[in-house]
PDB file of C-alpha atoms in Angstrom:
ATOM      1  CA  MET T  29      62.563 123.581  94.242  1.00 51.00           C
ATOM      2  CA  SER T  30      63.357 126.075  91.552  1.00 49.00           C
ATOM      3  CA  GLU T  31      64.020 125.046  88.015  1.00 48.00           C
ATOM      4  CA  ASN T  32      65.923 126.790  85.283  1.00 47.00           C
ATOM      5  CA  SER T  33      65.434 124.978  82.003  1.00 42.00           C
ATOM      6  CA  GLU T  34      66.863 127.639  79.716  1.00 42.00           C
ATOM      7  CA  THR T  35      70.485 126.679  80.218  1.00 42.00           C
ATOM      8  CA  THR T  36      72.348 123.487  79.440  1.00 43.00           C
ATOM      9  CA  GLY T  37      75.274 121.773  81.041  1.00 41.00           C
ATOM     10  CA  PRO T  38      76.128 119.154  83.611  1.00 44.00           C
ATOM     11  CA  LEU T  39      73.681 118.582  86.449  1.00 43.00           C
ATOM     12  CA  PRO T  40      74.714 119.796  89.877  1.00 46.00           C
ATOM     13  CA  THR T  41      75.524 117.187  92.490  1.00 48.00           C
ATOM     14  CA  GLY T  42      75.501 119.628  95.375  1.00 47.00           C
ATOM     15  CA  PRO T  43      75.526 123.285  96.233  1.00 47.00           C
ATOM     16  CA  LEU T  44      77.728 125.356  94.004  1.00 44.00           C
ATOM     17  CA  PRO T  45      79.691 128.376  95.124  1.00 45.00           C
ATOM     18  CA  THR T  46      78.437 131.779  94.086  1.00 43.00           C
ATOM     19  CA  GLY T  47      79.263 132.511  90.493  1.00 41.00           C
ATOM     20  CA  ALA T  48      79.743 128.834  89.551  1.00 44.00           C
ATOM     21  CA  GLY T  49      76.796 128.689  87.156  1.00 43.00           C
ATOM     22  CA  PRO T  50      76.270 130.364  83.786  1.00 43.00           C
ATOM     23  CA  GLN T  51      76.442 134.169  83.848  1.00 48.00           C
ATOM     24  CA  GLY T  52      77.656 134.037  87.461  1.00 47.00           C
ATOM     25  CA  GLY T  53      74.268 132.756  88.744  1.00 56.00           C
ATOM     26  CA  THR T  54      73.142 129.372  89.901  1.00 68.00           C
ATOM     27  CA  ALA T  55      73.624 126.041  88.189  1.00 73.00           C
ATOM     28  CA  PRO T  56      70.983 124.839  85.733  1.00 79.00           C
ATOM     29  CA  GLY T  57      68.263 122.552  86.993  1.00 79.00           C
ATOM     30  CA  PRO T  58      66.545 122.209  90.324  1.00 84.00           C
ATOM     31  CA  GLN T  59      68.181 123.794  93.338  1.00 85.00           C
ATOM     32  CA  PRO T  60      67.977 122.256  96.826  1.00 84.00           C
ATOM     33  CA  GLU T  61      65.948 124.057  99.463  1.00 85.00           C
ATOM     34  CA  THR T  62      67.742 125.355 102.492  1.00 83.00           C
ATOM     35  CA  LEU T  63      67.125 123.669 105.805  1.00 84.00           C
ATOM     36  CA  ARG T  64      67.092 125.501 109.137  1.00 85.00           C
ATOM     37  CA  PHE T  65      70.535 125.322 110.816  1.00 82.00           C
ATOM     38  CA  PHE T  66      71.954 123.370 107.850  1.00 84.00           C
ATOM     39  CA  GLY T  67      71.521 125.485 104.717  1.00 83.00           C
ATOM     40  CA  THR T  68      72.185 123.161 101.796  1.00 81.00           C
ATOM     41  CA  THR T  69      74.877 121.104 103.533  1.00 81.00           C
ATOM     42  CA  TRP T  70      72.341 118.268 103.818  1.00 84.00           C
ATOM     43  CA  VAL T  71      72.704 117.488 100.096  1.00 82.00           C
ATOM     44  CA  ASP T  72      76.276 116.155 100.246  1.00 83.00           C
ATOM     45  CA  HIS T  73      76.708 116.047 104.054  1.00 83.00           C
ATOM     46  CA  ASP T  74      79.566 118.519 103.813  1.00 84.00           C
ATOM     47  CA  GLY T  75      80.385 121.870 105.377  1.00 83.00           C
ATOM     48  CA  GLY T  76      80.276 120.676 108.974  1.00 85.00           C
ATOM     49  CA  TYR T  77      77.050 118.715 108.570  1.00 86.00           C
ATOM     50  CA  ALA T  78      77.849 116.170 111.307  1.00 87.00           C
ATOM     51  CA  LEU T  79      78.888 118.900 113.716  1.00 90.00           C
ATOM     52  CA  ARG T  80      75.742 120.879 112.980  1.00 88.00           C
ATOM     53  CA  ARG T  81      73.594 117.794 113.500  1.00 89.00           C
ATOM     54  CA  ALA T  82      75.272 117.127 116.850  1.00 92.00           C
ATOM     55  CA  GLY T  83      74.733 120.772 117.769  1.00 91.00           C
ATOM     56  CA  VAL T  84      71.056 120.618 116.871  1.00 90.00           C
ATOM     57  CA  ALA T  85      70.634 117.417 118.895  1.00 93.00           C
ATOM     58  CA  ALA T  86      72.434 118.841 121.936  1.00 95.00           C
ATOM     59  CA  GLY T  87      70.722 122.215 121.637  1.00 94.00           C
ATOM     60  CA  SER T  88      67.221 120.823 121.325  1.00 93.00           C
ATOM     61  CA  LEU T  89      67.758 118.439 124.236  1.00 95.00           C
ATOM     62  CA  ALA T  90      69.205 121.224 126.395  1.00 96.00           C
ATOM     63  CA  ALA T  91      66.289 123.503 125.469  1.00 95.00           C
ATOM     64  CA  ALA T  92      63.798 120.733 126.326  1.00 94.00           C
ATOM     65  CA  VAL T  93      65.439 120.154 129.715  1.00 95.00           C
ATOM     66  CA  ALA T  94      65.529 123.892 130.442  1.00 95.00           C
ATOM     67  CA  SER T  95      61.883 124.174 129.388  1.00 93.00           C
ATOM     68  CA  CYS T  96      60.914 121.360 131.743  1.00 92.00           C
ATOM     69  CA  ALA T  97      62.755 123.154 134.554  1.00 93.00           C
ATOM     70  CA  VAL T  98      60.824 126.348 133.815  1.00 91.00           C
ATOM     71  CA  LEU T  99      57.549 124.423 133.710  1.00 90.00           C
ATOM     72  CA  ARG T 100      58.405 122.785 137.026  1.00 90.00           C
ATOM     73  CA  PHE T 101      59.091 126.222 138.495  1.00 90.00           C
ATOM     74  CA  ALA T 102      55.717 127.466 137.204  1.00 88.00           C
ATOM     75  CA  PHE T 103      53.964 124.399 138.586  1.00 86.00           C
ATOM     76  CA  SER T 104      55.536 124.956 141.995  1.00 87.00           C
ATOM     77  CA  GLY T 105      54.090 128.478 141.839  1.00 88.00           C
ATOM     78  CA  LEU T 106      50.659 126.934 141.366  1.00 85.00           C
ATOM     79  CA  ALA T 107      51.292 124.667 144.331  1.00 83.00           C
ATOM     80  CA  VAL T 108      52.232 127.650 146.503  1.00 86.00           C
ATOM     81  CA  ALA T 109      49.035 129.383 145.417  1.00 85.00           C
ATOM     82  CA  GLU T 110      47.098 126.312 146.608  1.00 85.00           C
ATOM     83  CA  ILE T 111      44.677 126.359 143.682  1.00 84.00           C
ATOM     84  CA  GLY T 112      43.543 122.816 144.345  1.00 84.00           C
ATOM     85  CA  THR T 113      44.285 119.300 143.220  1.00 86.00           C
ATOM     86  CA  PHE T 114      41.834 119.350 140.322  1.00 91.00           C
ATOM     87  CA  LEU T 115      43.459 122.377 138.661  1.00 89.00           C
ATOM     88  CA  ASN T 116      46.940 121.005 139.300  1.00 88.00           C
ATOM     89  CA  ILE T 117      46.000 117.772 137.514  1.00 90.00           C
ATOM     90  CA  LEU T 118      44.322 119.753 134.733  1.00 92.00           C
ATOM     91  CA  VAL T 119      47.462 121.846 134.113  1.00 90.00           C
ATOM     92  CA  VAL T 120      49.689 118.755 134.029  1.00 90.00           C
ATOM     93  CA  LEU T 121      47.306 116.977 131.629  1.00 93.00           C
ATOM     94  CA  MET T 122      47.116 120.045 129.398  1.00 92.00           C
ATOM     95  CA  PHE T 123      50.892 120.245 129.018  1.00 91.00           C
ATOM     96  CA  ALA T 124      51.173 116.473 128.537  1.00 93.00           C
ATOM     97  CA  VAL T 125      48.509 116.305 125.823  1.00 94.00           C
ATOM     98  CA  CYS T 126      49.759 119.435 124.055  1.00 93.00           C
ATOM     99  CA  SER T 127      53.336 118.106 124.135  1.00 94.00           C
ATOM    100  CA  ALA T 128      52.215 114.767 122.694  1.00 95.00           C
ATOM    101  CA  VAL T 129      50.294 116.479 119.890  1.00 93.00           C
ATOM    102  CA  ALA T 130      53.208 118.833 119.186  1.00 93.00           C
ATOM    103  CA  TYR T 131      55.643 115.890 119.075  1.00 93.00           C
ATOM    104  CA  ARG T 132      53.413 113.970 116.665  1.00 93.00           C
ATOM    105  CA  LYS T 133      52.757 116.930 114.361  1.00 90.00           C
ATOM    106  CA  THR T 134      56.410 117.982 114.321  1.00 89.00           C
ATOM    107  CA  SER T 135      57.505 114.416 113.526  1.00 90.00           C
ATOM    108  CA  GLN T 136      54.953 114.192 110.723  1.00 88.00           C
ATOM    109  CA  GLY T 137      56.186 117.506 109.353  1.00 86.00           C
ATOM    110  CA  PHE T 138      59.641 115.961 108.912  1.00 85.00           C
ATOM    111  CA  ARG T 139      58.207 113.152 106.762  1.00 86.00           C
ATOM    112  CA  SER T 140      55.591 114.871 104.590  1.00 84.00           C
ATOM    113  CA  ARG T 141      54.107 118.231 103.748  1.00 85.00           C
ATOM    114  CA  PRO T 142      50.812 118.988 105.519  1.00 81.00           C
ATOM    115  CA  ALA T 143      47.758 118.078 103.462  1.00 82.00           C
ATOM    116  CA  ASP T 144      45.791 121.019 104.844  1.00 83.00           C
ATOM    117  CA  PRO T 145      47.956 124.025 105.806  1.00 83.00           C
ATOM    118  CA  ALA T 146      44.915 125.855 107.202  1.00 85.00           C
ATOM    119  CA  ARG T 147      44.392 123.085 109.740  1.00 84.00           C
ATOM    120  CA  GLU T 148      48.045 123.268 110.720  1.00 83.00           C
ATOM    121  CA  ASP T 149      47.585 126.979 111.414  1.00 85.00           C
ATOM    122  CA  THR T 150      44.702 126.213 113.779  1.00 85.00           C
ATOM    123  CA  LEU T 151      46.979 123.867 115.733  1.00 84.00           C
ATOM    124  CA  ARG T 152      49.680 126.518 116.157  1.00 86.00           C
ATOM    125  CA  GLY T 153      48.499 127.516 119.648  1.00 86.00           C
ATOM    126  CA  LEU T 154      48.370 123.906 120.779  1.00 84.00           C
ATOM    127  CA  ARG T 155      51.875 123.324 119.437  1.00 86.00           C
ATOM    128  CA  THR T 156      53.075 126.444 121.217  1.00 87.00           C
ATOM    129  CA  ILE T 157      51.794 125.160 124.550  1.00 90.00           C
ATOM    130  CA  GLY T 158      53.389 121.770 123.842  1.00 89.00           C
ATOM    131  CA  PHE T 159      56.747 123.240 122.842  1.00 91.00           C
ATOM    132  CA  VAL T 160      58.570 120.564 124.847  1.00 93.00           C
ATOM    133  CA  GLY T 161      57.187 117.930 122.462  1.00 93.00           C
ATOM    134  CA  SER T 162      58.455 119.858 119.438  1.00 92.00           C
ATOM    135  CA  LEU T 163      61.906 120.180 120.986  1.00 93.00           C
ATOM    136  CA  LEU T 164      61.995 116.455 121.720  1.00 94.00           C
ATOM    137  CA  ALA T 165      60.927 115.690 118.140  1.00 93.00           C
ATOM    138  CA  TYR T 166      63.859 117.787 116.892  1.00 91.00           C
ATOM    139  CA  PHE T 167      66.195 115.895 119.216  1.00 94.00           C
ATOM    140  CA  VAL T 168      64.984 112.435 118.178  1.00 93.00           C
ATOM    141  CA  ARG T 169      65.052 113.255 114.453  1.00 91.00           C
ATOM    142  CA  SER T 170      68.507 114.852 114.607  1.00 91.00           C
ATOM    143  CA  LEU T 171      69.919 111.588 115.960  1.00 90.00           C
ATOM    144  CA  ARG T 172      69.191 109.999 112.561  1.00 88.00           C
ATOM    145  CA  GLU T 173      69.354 112.894 110.084  1.00 86.00           C
ATOM    146  CA  ALA T 174      68.868 116.612 109.841  1.00 85.00           C
ATOM    147  CA  PRO T 175      65.248 117.353 110.773  1.00 88.00           C
ATOM    148  CA  GLY T 176      63.353 117.515 107.472  1.00 85.00           C
ATOM    149  CA  GLU T 177      66.225 116.149 105.384  1.00 86.00           C
ATOM    150  CA  GLY T 178      64.377 113.020 104.243  1.00 86.00           C
ATOM    151  CA  LEU T 179      61.441 115.009 102.873  1.00 88.00           C
ATOM    152  CA  LEU T 180      63.630 117.570 101.106  1.00 88.00           C
ATOM    153  CA  ARG T 181      65.926 114.866  99.721  1.00 87.00           C
ATOM    154  CA  ALA T 182      62.979 112.958  98.223  1.00 89.00           C
ATOM    155  CA  GLU T 183      61.591 116.146  96.647  1.00 89.00           C
ATOM    156  CA  TYR T 184      65.013 117.196  95.353  1.00 89.00           C
ATOM    157  CA  GLU T 185      65.761 113.778  93.814  1.00 89.00           C
ATOM    158  CA  THR T 186      62.324 113.702  92.169  1.00 90.00           C
ATOM    159  CA  ALA T 187      62.846 117.182  90.713  1.00 90.00           C
ATOM    160  CA  LEU T 188      66.343 116.217  89.558  1.00 89.00           C
ATOM    161  CA  ALA T 189      65.020 113.077  87.840  1.00 90.00           C
ATOM    162  CA  ARG T 190      62.278 115.080  86.098  1.00 89.00           C
ATOM    163  CA  TYR T 191      64.821 117.680  84.991  1.00 88.00           C
ATOM    164  CA  THR T 192      67.189 115.009  83.676  1.00 85.00           C
ATOM    165  CA  LYS T 193      64.368 113.314  81.773  1.00 84.00           C
ATOM    166  CA  ARG T 194      63.243 116.614  80.271  1.00 82.00           C
ATOM    167  CA  ARG T 195      66.774 117.520  79.216  1.00 79.00           C
ATOM    168  CA  THR T 196      67.477 114.138  77.602  1.00 74.00           C
ATOM    169  CA  THR T 197      64.221 114.087  75.632  1.00 66.00           C
ATOM    170  CA  ARG T 198      64.831 117.569  74.185  1.00 59.00           C
ATOM    171  CA  THR T 199      68.231 116.975  72.616  1.00 58.00           C
ATOM    172  CA  GLY T 200      68.834 117.729  68.974  1.00 63.00           C
ATOM    173  CA  ASN T 201      67.456 120.305  66.590  1.00 63.00           C
ATOM    174  CA  PRO T 202      63.636 120.196  66.469  1.00 65.00           C
ATOM    175  CA  ALA T 203      63.635 121.807  63.025  1.00 63.00           C
ATOM    176  CA  ALA T 204      65.774 118.960  61.639  1.00 60.00           C
ATOM    177  CA  ARG T 205      63.370 116.362  62.982  1.00 63.00           C
ATOM    178  CA  THR T 206      60.431 118.146  61.343  1.00 63.00           C
ATOM    179  CA  ALA T 207      62.293 118.267  58.020  1.00 58.00           C
ATOM    180  CA  ARG T 208      62.973 114.498  58.172  1.00 59.00           C
ATOM    181  CA  LYS T 209      59.322 113.707  58.900  1.00 63.00           C
ATOM    182  CA  ALA T 210      58.180 115.796  55.941  1.00 61.00           C
ATOM    183  CA  LYS T 211      60.188 113.672  53.441  1.00 59.00           C
TER     184      LYS T 211
END
């Protein structure tokens, strides 16, 4: 969130068009973060939000199905190579475990920020191998809301409440209040 406390005026209820704020910039107060595939349409659910959400759900499901087809093709290549039952089972288990971890971590990322970003970086390779799990997490989350919308909405509303509280407590002329206290 970005805050601009130097200007006054009404609080924004959604994204403003370019040039709508003071001096042709943005509106005063916290600004919503953009969300992949949605921009800031998640704030007021406008600008084709429902269509975008349906597109994300359909796209992630189609990508997951296509990925499974590619993995099946690769697995059949291992079967043709006759590498053995043990390695076949090991490959299947590797993709299953990596997909489960990727699904879990992606789902958690929609609800809260990672406590340790360095640890998340170490899991990047595992999440890459389990890309099917990440795609399925996108699909499941997009059935309810835009992936990551709940987290960003909570942060945006908190920042907006803090901004509103700060603006209401700083009304009036501070010099006049000091003069009254001195009497």
